[in-house]
mmCIF file of C-alpha atoms in Angstrom:
data_model
loop_
_atom_site.group_PDB
_atom_site.id
_atom_site.type_symbol
_atom_site.label_atom_id
_atom_site.label_comp_id
_atom_site.label_asym_id
_atom_site.label_seq_id
_atom_site.Cartn_x
_atom_site.Cartn_y
_atom_site.Cartn_z
ATOM 1 C CA MET A 1 54.428 100.388 -31.076
ATOM 2 C CA ASN A 2 56.403 97.777 -28.690
ATOM 3 C CA ILE A 3 55.634 98.391 -25.125
ATOM 4 C CA ARG A 4 57.785 95.499 -23.871
ATOM 5 C CA GLU A 5 61.085 97.360 -25.087
ATOM 6 C CA ASP A 6 59.887 100.446 -23.576
ATOM 7 C CA LEU A 7 59.653 98.648 -20.017
ATOM 8 C CA GLU A 8 63.020 97.190 -20.773
ATOM 9 C CA ARG A 9 64.344 100.265 -21.530
ATOM 10 C CA ARG A 10 62.867 101.585 -17.846
ATOM 11 C CA GLU A 11 64.161 98.644 -16.076
ATOM 12 C CA ARG A 12 67.647 99.714 -17.066
ATOM 13 C CA GLU A 13 67.124 103.194 -15.993
ATOM 14 C CA THR A 14 65.582 102.639 -12.621
ATOM 15 C CA LEU A 15 66.849 99.232 -11.421
ATOM 16 C CA SER A 16 69.995 98.470 -9.417
ATOM 17 C CA GLN A 17 73.075 97.565 -11.394
ATOM 18 C CA TYR A 18 72.866 94.286 -9.362
ATOM 19 C CA ALA A 19 69.221 93.521 -10.701
ATOM 20 C CA ALA A 20 68.198 90.566 -13.106
ATOM 21 C CA PHE A 21 67.378 92.862 -16.111
ATOM 22 C CA SER A 22 64.611 91.360 -18.203
ATOM 23 C CA ALA A 23 66.165 92.013 -21.522
ATOM 24 C CA GLU A 24 69.163 89.832 -20.493
ATOM 25 C CA THR A 25 67.530 86.681 -19.668
ATOM 26 C CA LYS A 26 69.372 83.125 -20.464
ATOM 27 C CA GLY A 27 66.110 82.573 -21.841
ATOM 28 C CA ARG A 28 63.794 79.564 -22.159
ATOM 29 C CA GLU A 29 64.024 75.567 -23.058
ATOM 30 C CA ARG A 30 61.952 76.014 -26.021
ATOM 31 C CA GLU A 31 61.850 79.220 -28.367
ATOM 32 C CA ASP A 32 58.964 81.137 -27.536
ATOM 33 C CA ALA A 33 57.633 84.489 -29.298
ATOM 34 C CA ARG A 34 58.181 87.271 -27.000
ATOM 35 C CA CYS A 35 55.180 89.283 -25.757
ATOM 36 C CA ASP A 36 54.931 92.749 -27.276
ATOM 37 C CA ILE A 37 53.441 94.245 -23.841
ATOM 38 C CA ARG A 38 54.971 91.805 -21.152
ATOM 39 C CA LEU A 39 58.316 91.461 -19.782
ATOM 40 C CA ASP A 40 59.663 87.859 -19.833
ATOM 41 C CA TYR A 41 59.541 87.504 -16.050
ATOM 42 C CA GLN A 42 56.039 89.016 -15.952
ATOM 43 C CA ARG A 43 54.952 86.283 -18.267
ATOM 44 C CA ASP A 44 56.268 83.686 -16.166
ATOM 45 C CA ARG A 45 54.538 85.122 -12.870
ATOM 46 C CA ASP A 46 51.204 85.013 -14.980
ATOM 47 C CA ARG A 47 52.014 81.323 -16.521
ATOM 48 C CA ILE A 48 52.613 80.203 -12.797
ATOM 49 C CA LEU A 49 49.462 82.202 -11.414
ATOM 50 C CA HIS A 50 47.232 80.713 -13.985
ATOM 51 C CA SER A 51 48.640 76.971 -13.392
ATOM 52 C CA LYS A 52 46.803 73.962 -12.050
ATOM 53 C CA SER A 53 49.504 73.247 -9.664
ATOM 54 C CA PHE A 54 49.158 76.755 -8.245
ATOM 55 C CA ARG A 55 45.424 76.250 -7.654
ATOM 56 C CA ARG A 56 46.210 73.097 -5.922
ATOM 57 C CA LEU A 57 47.963 75.003 -3.145
ATOM 58 C CA LYS A 58 44.978 76.172 -1.582
ATOM 59 C CA GLU A 59 44.386 72.296 -0.460
ATOM 60 C CA LYS A 60 47.659 71.440 0.673
ATOM 61 C CA THR A 61 48.815 71.527 4.259
ATOM 62 C CA GLN A 62 51.208 74.329 5.561
ATOM 63 C CA VAL A 63 51.805 73.252 9.190
ATOM 64 C CA PHE A 64 48.452 71.854 10.773
ATOM 65 C CA LEU A 65 47.003 69.121 8.846
ATOM 66 C CA THR A 66 43.458 69.537 7.653
ATOM 67 C CA PRO A 67 42.600 72.086 10.275
ATOM 68 C CA GLU A 68 39.034 72.763 11.240
ATOM 69 C CA GLY A 69 39.205 76.417 11.679
ATOM 70 C CA ASP A 70 39.243 78.898 8.705
ATOM 71 C CA HIS A 71 42.150 80.966 9.535
ATOM 72 C CA TYR A 72 44.965 78.586 9.597
ATOM 73 C CA ARG A 73 47.552 78.724 6.683
ATOM 74 C CA THR A 74 47.578 76.296 3.611
ATOM 75 C CA ARG A 75 50.465 76.172 1.314
ATOM 76 C CA LEU A 76 48.575 78.573 -0.922
ATOM 77 C CA THR A 77 48.705 81.390 1.663
ATOM 78 C CA HIS A 78 52.255 80.737 2.699
ATOM 79 C CA THR A 79 53.121 81.067 -0.944
ATOM 80 C CA LEU A 80 51.301 84.554 -1.190
ATOM 81 C CA GLU A 81 53.037 85.899 1.946
ATOM 82 C CA VAL A 82 56.274 84.734 0.697
ATOM 83 C CA ALA A 83 55.640 86.579 -2.623
ATOM 84 C CA GLN A 84 54.631 89.729 -0.509
ATOM 85 C CA ASN A 85 57.545 89.926 1.698
ATOM 86 C CA ALA A 86 59.631 89.226 -1.274
ATOM 87 C CA ARG A 87 58.392 91.975 -3.261
ATOM 88 C CA THR A 88 58.561 94.328 -0.344
ATOM 89 C CA ILE A 89 62.115 93.426 -0.213
ATOM 90 C CA ALA A 90 63.000 93.479 -3.865
ATOM 91 C CA LYS A 91 61.316 96.944 -4.169
ATOM 92 C CA ALA A 92 63.485 98.471 -1.447
ATOM 93 C CA LEU A 93 66.516 97.291 -2.958
ATOM 94 C CA ARG A 94 65.503 98.350 -6.621
ATOM 95 C CA LEU A 95 65.663 94.844 -7.696
ATOM 96 C CA ASN A 96 63.485 92.950 -10.072
ATOM 97 C CA GLU A 97 60.009 92.580 -8.621
ATOM 98 C CA GLU A 98 58.554 90.513 -11.397
ATOM 99 C CA LEU A 99 61.432 88.064 -11.443
ATOM 100 C CA THR A 100 61.108 87.825 -7.495
ATOM 101 C CA GLU A 101 57.566 87.372 -7.281
ATOM 102 C CA ALA A 102 57.361 84.604 -10.047
ATOM 103 C CA ILE A 103 60.079 82.382 -8.028
ATOM 104 C CA ALA A 104 57.858 83.167 -4.781
ATOM 105 C CA LEU A 105 54.908 81.965 -6.483
ATOM 106 C CA GLY A 106 56.523 79.030 -7.963
ATOM 107 C CA HIS A 107 58.530 77.772 -5.440
ATOM 108 C CA ASP A 108 56.157 75.256 -3.540
ATOM 109 C CA LEU A 109 54.359 74.121 -6.565
ATOM 110 C CA GLY A 110 55.904 70.575 -6.170
ATOM 111 C CA HIS A 111 55.310 70.231 -2.425
ATOM 112 C CA THR A 112 53.376 67.267 -1.461
ATOM 113 C CA PRO A 113 50.210 66.725 0.280
ATOM 114 C CA PHE A 114 50.158 66.623 4.360
ATOM 115 C CA GLY A 115 53.355 69.329 4.007
ATOM 116 C CA HIS A 116 56.764 67.822 5.053
ATOM 117 C CA ALA A 117 55.212 64.613 6.394
ATOM 118 C CA GLY A 118 54.313 63.757 2.814
ATOM 119 C CA GLU A 119 57.661 64.750 1.577
ATOM 120 C CA ARG A 120 59.701 62.627 4.285
ATOM 121 C CA ALA A 121 57.348 59.364 3.016
ATOM 122 C CA LEU A 122 58.015 59.902 -0.625
ATOM 123 C CA ALA A 123 61.847 60.757 0.211
ATOM 124 C CA ARG A 124 61.840 57.423 2.482
ATOM 125 C CA ILE A 125 60.522 55.212 0.428
ATOM 126 C CA CYS A 126 61.095 56.151 -3.308
ATOM 127 C CA PRO A 127 64.653 54.895 -4.283
ATOM 128 C CA LEU A 128 65.062 57.889 -6.505
ATOM 129 C CA GLY A 129 64.825 60.125 -3.572
ATOM 130 C CA PHE A 130 62.643 63.335 -3.141
ATOM 131 C CA SER A 131 62.624 66.870 -2.780
ATOM 132 C CA HIS A 132 59.799 69.009 -3.042
ATOM 133 C CA SER A 133 62.308 71.957 -4.501
ATOM 134 C CA GLU A 134 63.310 69.502 -7.429
ATOM 135 C CA GLN A 135 59.835 68.408 -7.543
ATOM 136 C CA SER A 136 58.547 72.207 -8.103
ATOM 137 C CA VAL A 137 61.144 72.561 -11.014
ATOM 138 C CA ARG A 138 59.692 69.216 -12.640
ATOM 139 C CA THR A 139 56.183 70.557 -12.101
ATOM 140 C CA VAL A 140 56.898 73.812 -14.096
ATOM 141 C CA GLU A 141 59.149 72.252 -16.906
ATOM 142 C CA VAL A 142 57.339 68.750 -17.363
ATOM 143 C CA LEU A 143 54.113 68.169 -15.542
ATOM 144 C CA GLU A 144 51.963 71.461 -16.276
ATOM 145 C CA LYS A 145 49.913 71.422 -19.456
ATOM 146 C CA ALA A 146 49.837 67.676 -20.086
ATOM 147 C CA GLY A 147 53.519 67.271 -20.251
ATOM 148 C CA LEU A 148 54.609 70.401 -22.217
ATOM 149 C CA GLY A 149 55.450 72.649 -19.082
ATOM 150 C CA LEU A 150 55.219 76.151 -18.578
ATOM 151 C CA ASN A 151 58.434 76.830 -20.465
ATOM 152 C CA LEU A 152 59.910 79.515 -18.000
ATOM 153 C CA THR A 153 62.798 81.227 -18.096
ATOM 154 C CA PHE A 154 66.047 80.083 -16.713
ATOM 155 C CA GLU A 155 66.463 82.555 -13.752
ATOM 156 C CA VAL A 156 62.914 81.663 -12.564
ATOM 157 C CA ARG A 157 63.340 77.862 -12.810
ATOM 158 C CA ASP A 158 66.837 78.582 -11.053
ATOM 159 C CA GLY A 159 65.110 80.449 -8.031
ATOM 160 C CA ILE A 160 62.710 77.633 -7.693
ATOM 161 C CA LYS A 161 65.237 74.866 -7.705
ATOM 162 C CA ASN A 162 67.322 76.867 -4.927
ATOM 163 C CA HIS A 163 64.924 78.533 -2.609
ATOM 164 C CA GLN A 164 66.161 76.278 0.168
ATOM 165 C CA THR A 165 68.985 77.024 2.460
ATOM 166 C CA SER A 166 71.102 74.438 0.825
ATOM 167 C CA GLY A 167 70.631 76.319 -2.707
ATOM 168 C CA ASN A 168 73.024 78.343 -4.661
ATOM 169 C CA PRO A 169 70.762 80.589 -6.732
ATOM 170 C CA LYS A 170 72.241 82.728 -9.652
ATOM 171 C CA THR A 171 70.234 85.800 -8.704
ATOM 172 C CA LEU A 172 69.713 88.389 -6.151
ATOM 173 C CA GLU A 173 66.144 88.209 -6.524
ATOM 174 C CA ALA A 174 66.239 84.391 -5.897
ATOM 175 C CA GLN A 175 68.434 85.023 -2.686
ATOM 176 C CA ILE A 176 65.488 87.340 -1.564
ATOM 177 C CA VAL A 177 63.065 84.441 -1.916
ATOM 178 C CA ARG A 178 65.150 81.965 -0.262
ATOM 179 C CA PHE A 179 65.111 84.815 2.987
ATOM 180 C CA SER A 180 61.322 85.680 2.337
ATOM 181 C CA ASP A 181 60.343 81.966 2.630
ATOM 182 C CA LYS A 182 62.034 81.530 6.225
ATOM 183 C CA ILE A 183 60.765 85.010 7.469
ATOM 184 C CA ALA A 184 57.409 84.230 6.346
ATOM 185 C CA TYR A 185 56.943 80.569 7.698
ATOM 186 C CA MET A 186 58.348 81.640 10.985
ATOM 187 C CA TYR A 187 56.014 84.585 11.048
ATOM 188 C CA HIS A 188 52.628 82.818 10.077
ATOM 189 C CA ASP A 189 53.621 79.145 11.682
ATOM 190 C CA MET A 190 53.794 80.910 14.863
ATOM 191 C CA HIS A 191 50.926 82.924 14.448
ATOM 192 C CA ASP A 192 48.691 79.744 13.878
ATOM 193 C CA ALA A 193 50.601 78.090 16.701
ATOM 194 C CA VAL A 194 49.401 80.846 19.016
ATOM 195 C CA ARG A 195 45.894 80.409 17.469
ATOM 196 C CA ALA A 196 45.869 76.679 18.038
ATOM 197 C CA GLY A 197 46.964 77.061 21.667
ATOM 198 C CA ILE A 198 50.380 75.188 21.249
ATOM 199 C CA LEU A 199 52.078 78.303 22.473
ATOM 200 C CA ALA A 200 52.078 81.784 23.419
ATOM 201 C CA GLU A 201 53.549 84.970 22.540
ATOM 202 C CA SER A 202 55.209 84.965 26.042
ATOM 203 C CA ASP A 203 56.894 81.941 25.447
ATOM 204 C CA VAL A 204 59.568 83.073 23.104
ATOM 205 C CA PRO A 205 62.831 83.314 24.735
ATOM 206 C CA ARG A 206 63.891 86.891 26.080
ATOM 207 C CA GLU A 207 67.281 86.423 24.039
ATOM 208 C CA ILE A 208 64.822 86.396 21.170
ATOM 209 C CA SER A 209 62.248 89.026 21.936
ATOM 210 C CA ASP A 210 64.347 91.704 23.370
ATOM 211 C CA ILE A 211 66.209 91.720 19.995
ATOM 212 C CA ALA A 212 63.613 90.796 17.382
ATOM 213 C CA GLY A 213 60.475 92.035 18.916
ATOM 214 C CA LYS A 214 57.787 90.605 21.268
ATOM 215 C CA THR A 215 54.990 89.629 18.594
ATOM 216 C CA SER A 216 54.988 88.062 15.397
ATOM 217 C CA GLY A 217 54.461 91.472 13.417
ATOM 218 C CA GLU A 218 57.399 93.004 15.092
ATOM 219 C CA ARG A 219 59.720 89.980 14.291
ATOM 220 C CA LEU A 220 58.662 90.103 11.025
ATOM 221 C CA ASP A 221 59.220 94.029 10.367
ATOM 222 C CA PHE A 222 62.650 93.392 12.360
ATOM 223 C CA PHE A 223 64.124 90.787 9.687
ATOM 224 C CA ILE A 224 62.645 92.691 6.707
ATOM 225 C CA HIS A 225 64.294 96.097 7.775
ATOM 226 C CA ASN A 226 67.393 94.166 8.824
ATOM 227 C CA LEU A 227 67.861 92.564 5.384
ATOM 228 C CA VAL A 228 67.115 95.319 3.419
ATOM 229 C CA SER A 229 69.657 97.758 5.399
ATOM 230 C CA GLU A 230 72.086 95.470 5.247
ATOM 231 C CA SER A 231 71.856 94.296 1.473
ATOM 232 C CA TYR A 232 71.109 97.797 -0.015
ATOM 233 C CA GLY A 233 73.639 98.586 -2.780
ATOM 234 C CA GLN A 234 75.492 95.326 -2.304
ATOM 235 C CA ASN A 235 75.849 92.446 -4.585
ATOM 236 C CA ASP A 236 74.472 90.139 -1.873
ATOM 237 C CA ILE A 237 71.500 89.461 0.107
ATOM 238 C CA ARG A 238 72.482 88.905 3.736
ATOM 239 C CA LEU A 239 71.318 89.773 7.289
ATOM 240 C CA PRO A 240 73.390 91.446 9.710
ATOM 241 C CA GLU A 241 75.166 88.986 12.195
ATOM 242 C CA MET A 242 73.063 89.788 15.272
ATOM 243 C CA ALA A 243 69.980 89.368 13.177
ATOM 244 C CA ASN A 244 71.052 86.204 11.549
ATOM 245 C CA ILE A 245 72.043 84.468 14.927
ATOM 246 C CA THR A 246 68.662 85.778 16.283
ATOM 247 C CA MET A 247 66.786 83.890 13.287
ATOM 248 C CA LYS A 248 68.587 80.820 13.730
ATOM 249 C CA LYS A 249 67.719 81.028 17.371
ATOM 250 C CA LEU A 250 63.882 81.352 16.551
ATOM 251 C CA ARG A 251 64.306 79.023 14.100
ATOM 252 C CA ASP A 252 65.486 76.417 16.541
ATOM 253 C CA PHE A 253 62.734 77.383 19.017
ATOM 254 C CA MET A 254 59.995 76.804 16.320
ATOM 255 C CA PHE A 255 61.519 73.350 15.565
ATOM 256 C CA GLU A 256 61.166 72.576 19.388
ATOM 257 C CA ARG A 257 57.933 73.981 20.218
ATOM 258 C CA VAL A 258 56.009 73.583 17.035
ATOM 259 C CA TYR A 259 57.626 71.621 14.277
ATOM 260 C CA GLN A 260 58.570 68.722 16.475
ATOM 261 C CA ASN A 261 55.407 69.083 18.962
ATOM 262 C CA THR A 262 53.721 66.077 19.362
ATOM 263 C CA GLU A 263 50.035 67.685 19.752
ATOM 264 C CA ALA A 264 50.486 69.732 16.567
ATOM 265 C CA LYS A 265 52.073 66.729 14.775
ATOM 266 C CA SER A 266 50.011 64.061 16.344
ATOM 267 C CA GLU A 267 48.369 63.006 12.766
ATOM 268 C CA GLU A 268 51.805 63.443 10.725
ATOM 269 C CA LYS A 269 52.603 59.457 11.321
ATOM 270 C CA LYS A 270 49.193 58.519 9.775
ATOM 271 C CA ALA A 271 49.698 60.711 6.617
ATOM 272 C CA GLU A 272 53.065 59.515 6.270
ATOM 273 C CA ALA A 273 51.889 55.984 6.364
ATOM 274 C CA MET A 274 48.903 56.843 3.867
ATOM 275 C CA MET A 275 51.732 58.247 1.478
ATOM 276 C CA GLU A 276 53.468 54.958 1.938
ATOM 277 C CA MET A 277 50.448 52.926 1.066
ATOM 278 C CA LEU A 278 49.170 54.825 -1.943
ATOM 279 C CA TYR A 279 52.857 54.655 -3.393
ATOM 280 C CA ASN A 280 53.148 50.924 -3.047
ATOM 281 C CA TYR A 281 49.638 50.895 -4.544
ATOM 282 C CA TYR A 282 50.323 52.867 -7.575
ATOM 283 C CA LEU A 283 53.806 51.438 -8.279
ATOM 284 C CA GLY A 284 52.113 47.920 -8.402
ATOM 285 C CA ASN A 285 49.146 49.520 -10.396
ATOM 286 C CA ILE A 286 50.710 52.014 -12.708
ATOM 287 C CA ASN A 287 48.013 51.803 -15.193
ATOM 288 C CA LYS A 288 45.727 53.656 -12.672
ATOM 289 C CA ILE A 289 47.689 56.929 -12.841
ATOM 290 C CA PRO A 290 46.045 59.277 -15.450
ATOM 291 C CA ILE A 291 47.585 59.000 -18.897
ATOM 292 C CA ASP A 292 48.882 62.724 -19.139
ATOM 293 C CA ILE A 293 51.362 61.726 -16.374
ATOM 294 C CA ARG A 294 51.780 57.668 -17.227
ATOM 295 C CA LYS A 295 52.639 58.727 -20.865
ATOM 296 C CA LEU A 296 55.923 60.084 -19.593
ATOM 297 C CA LEU A 297 57.161 56.590 -19.349
ATOM 298 C CA ASP A 298 57.161 56.468 -23.077
ATOM 299 C CA ILE A 299 60.062 58.802 -22.798
ATOM 300 C CA GLY A 300 61.975 57.062 -20.597
ATOM 301 C CA ASP A 301 60.880 58.149 -16.832
ATOM 302 C CA ARG A 302 61.102 55.505 -14.398
ATOM 303 C CA PRO A 303 57.710 54.174 -12.648
ATOM 304 C CA GLU A 304 58.902 55.275 -9.250
ATOM 305 C CA GLN A 305 59.368 58.927 -10.652
ATOM 306 C CA ILE A 306 56.025 58.703 -12.152
ATOM 307 C CA VAL A 307 54.124 57.678 -8.958
ATOM 308 C CA CYS A 308 55.858 60.491 -7.140
ATOM 309 C CA ASP A 309 54.602 62.760 -9.757
ATOM 310 C CA TYR A 310 51.129 61.713 -9.216
ATOM 311 C CA LEU A 311 51.066 61.787 -5.361
ATOM 312 C CA SER A 312 53.236 65.065 -4.973
ATOM 313 C CA ALA A 313 50.290 66.664 -7.159
ATOM 314 C CA MET A 314 47.347 65.204 -4.837
ATOM 315 C CA THR A 315 45.856 67.707 -2.198
ATOM 316 C CA ASP A 316 45.213 66.642 0.985
ATOM 317 C CA ARG A 317 41.769 65.870 0.408
ATOM 318 C CA PHE A 318 42.144 64.071 -2.539
ATOM 319 C CA ALA A 319 44.856 61.841 -1.113
ATOM 320 C CA ILE A 320 42.461 61.130 1.674
ATOM 321 C CA ALA A 321 39.783 60.223 -0.831
ATOM 322 C CA GLN A 322 42.092 57.902 -2.797
ATOM 323 C CA TYR A 323 43.099 56.270 0.359
ATOM 324 C CA GLU A 324 39.693 55.391 1.463
ATOM 325 C CA GLU A 325 38.705 54.406 -2.127
ATOM 326 C CA LEU A 326 41.445 51.813 -2.040
ATOM 327 C CA PHE A 327 41.785 50.652 1.507
ATOM 328 C CA VAL A 328 38.667 51.346 3.842
ATOM 329 C CA PRO A 329 36.001 48.828 3.417
ATOM 330 C CA LYS A 330 32.766 49.927 2.287
ATOM 331 C CA SER A 331 29.320 49.032 3.552
ATOM 332 C CA TRP A 332 27.493 46.348 1.949
ATOM 333 C CA ILE A 333 24.633 47.791 -0.307
ATOM 334 C CA VAL A 334 21.843 45.180 -1.441
#
C-alpha cells in the first residue's frame, strides 16, 4: 500500500482548486526517491525542522539584542509564530498547509546574528551585497548537510526567497507566509516592546486601535480574519483596502516607536561594528573558517560569500565569543 498516493488523492478531493498540490510539485534540483508515507512538502517541512540552521534560530535576535528576560522573542519563536498564523490562514482557505508550514519554518534560516543590525552590516561591507532571504535559500540549497543542502522542492525554495514585501512568490501558500511574517512581527514585537517598557498599548493611535483593536491579540485576530475573508475562494491573497491601510499605519508606528527607538536599539551600532570587524578578519584569514564552508571555494564561490556564509550562520552568543577571542585582550596568566 502506498500511503503517499492516498494522501495525494485526498488533497485533490479536499483542497481548493488554487492550492499547490503535492503531486504537482515542480520537483527538486536532484533526483530523490519519493517517500511512500509522506507527501513531498511534508518531507521538506521535516528536513527543515531537523536542520542545524533551524536549531540555531533559538540563539538569534528578533528585535531586542540578547535580552535578559526569558520571555522575549527570538528568531526561533518568531518563526514558530509565523508558521502557526500561516497554517491557520491556509487551513481556512483550503490551501496546502504543509507547503505553507515548510516555507514559514525556513523563511529566516539564513538570518544573521543580531537581527537586522547584522544584516545591515553585511549588506554594507560585502561587495556582493547581502539579503537574509537570499541567504536563507543558499542555506537550504548549499550550506546545510556539509554542502549537500536539503534538496527541497521548488515551491518551498521559491516561498523562502520571496517572503519579503518585494518578492513575487509563485504560490498562494507563499503569499500567505509573506503576510503572516508581517502580522507576526507586528504582533509580537509590540508585545515585547510593552514588556520592555518601550511603549504601552494605549500609545497606539486611535486611527489604528479603533479599527484593528486595542490590544495586540485583537489586532492579530483582526488581520487574520480580514485576510481570510478577503481571500476566500480567490486566486490571490490580499487584505481589504481599509485593513491594508491600517496595517501600513501600524507598521509605520512600530518603526517610529520601536524599530528606530534609540533606547531599544542602543546596542545595534556595537553589533554592526562587531560584524564588520569579524568580516574583515575572516576575509583576511579565510583558513580560519571551518572546512565544510571553506571547501566551497573549490567550486568557484568567492571568499566574500564564504565569509558571509560563516558569519550569517553564527548565533548571537557565538559571534560575541568569536569577537572576544579575536579582539579583546586577555589577562596574562603566569
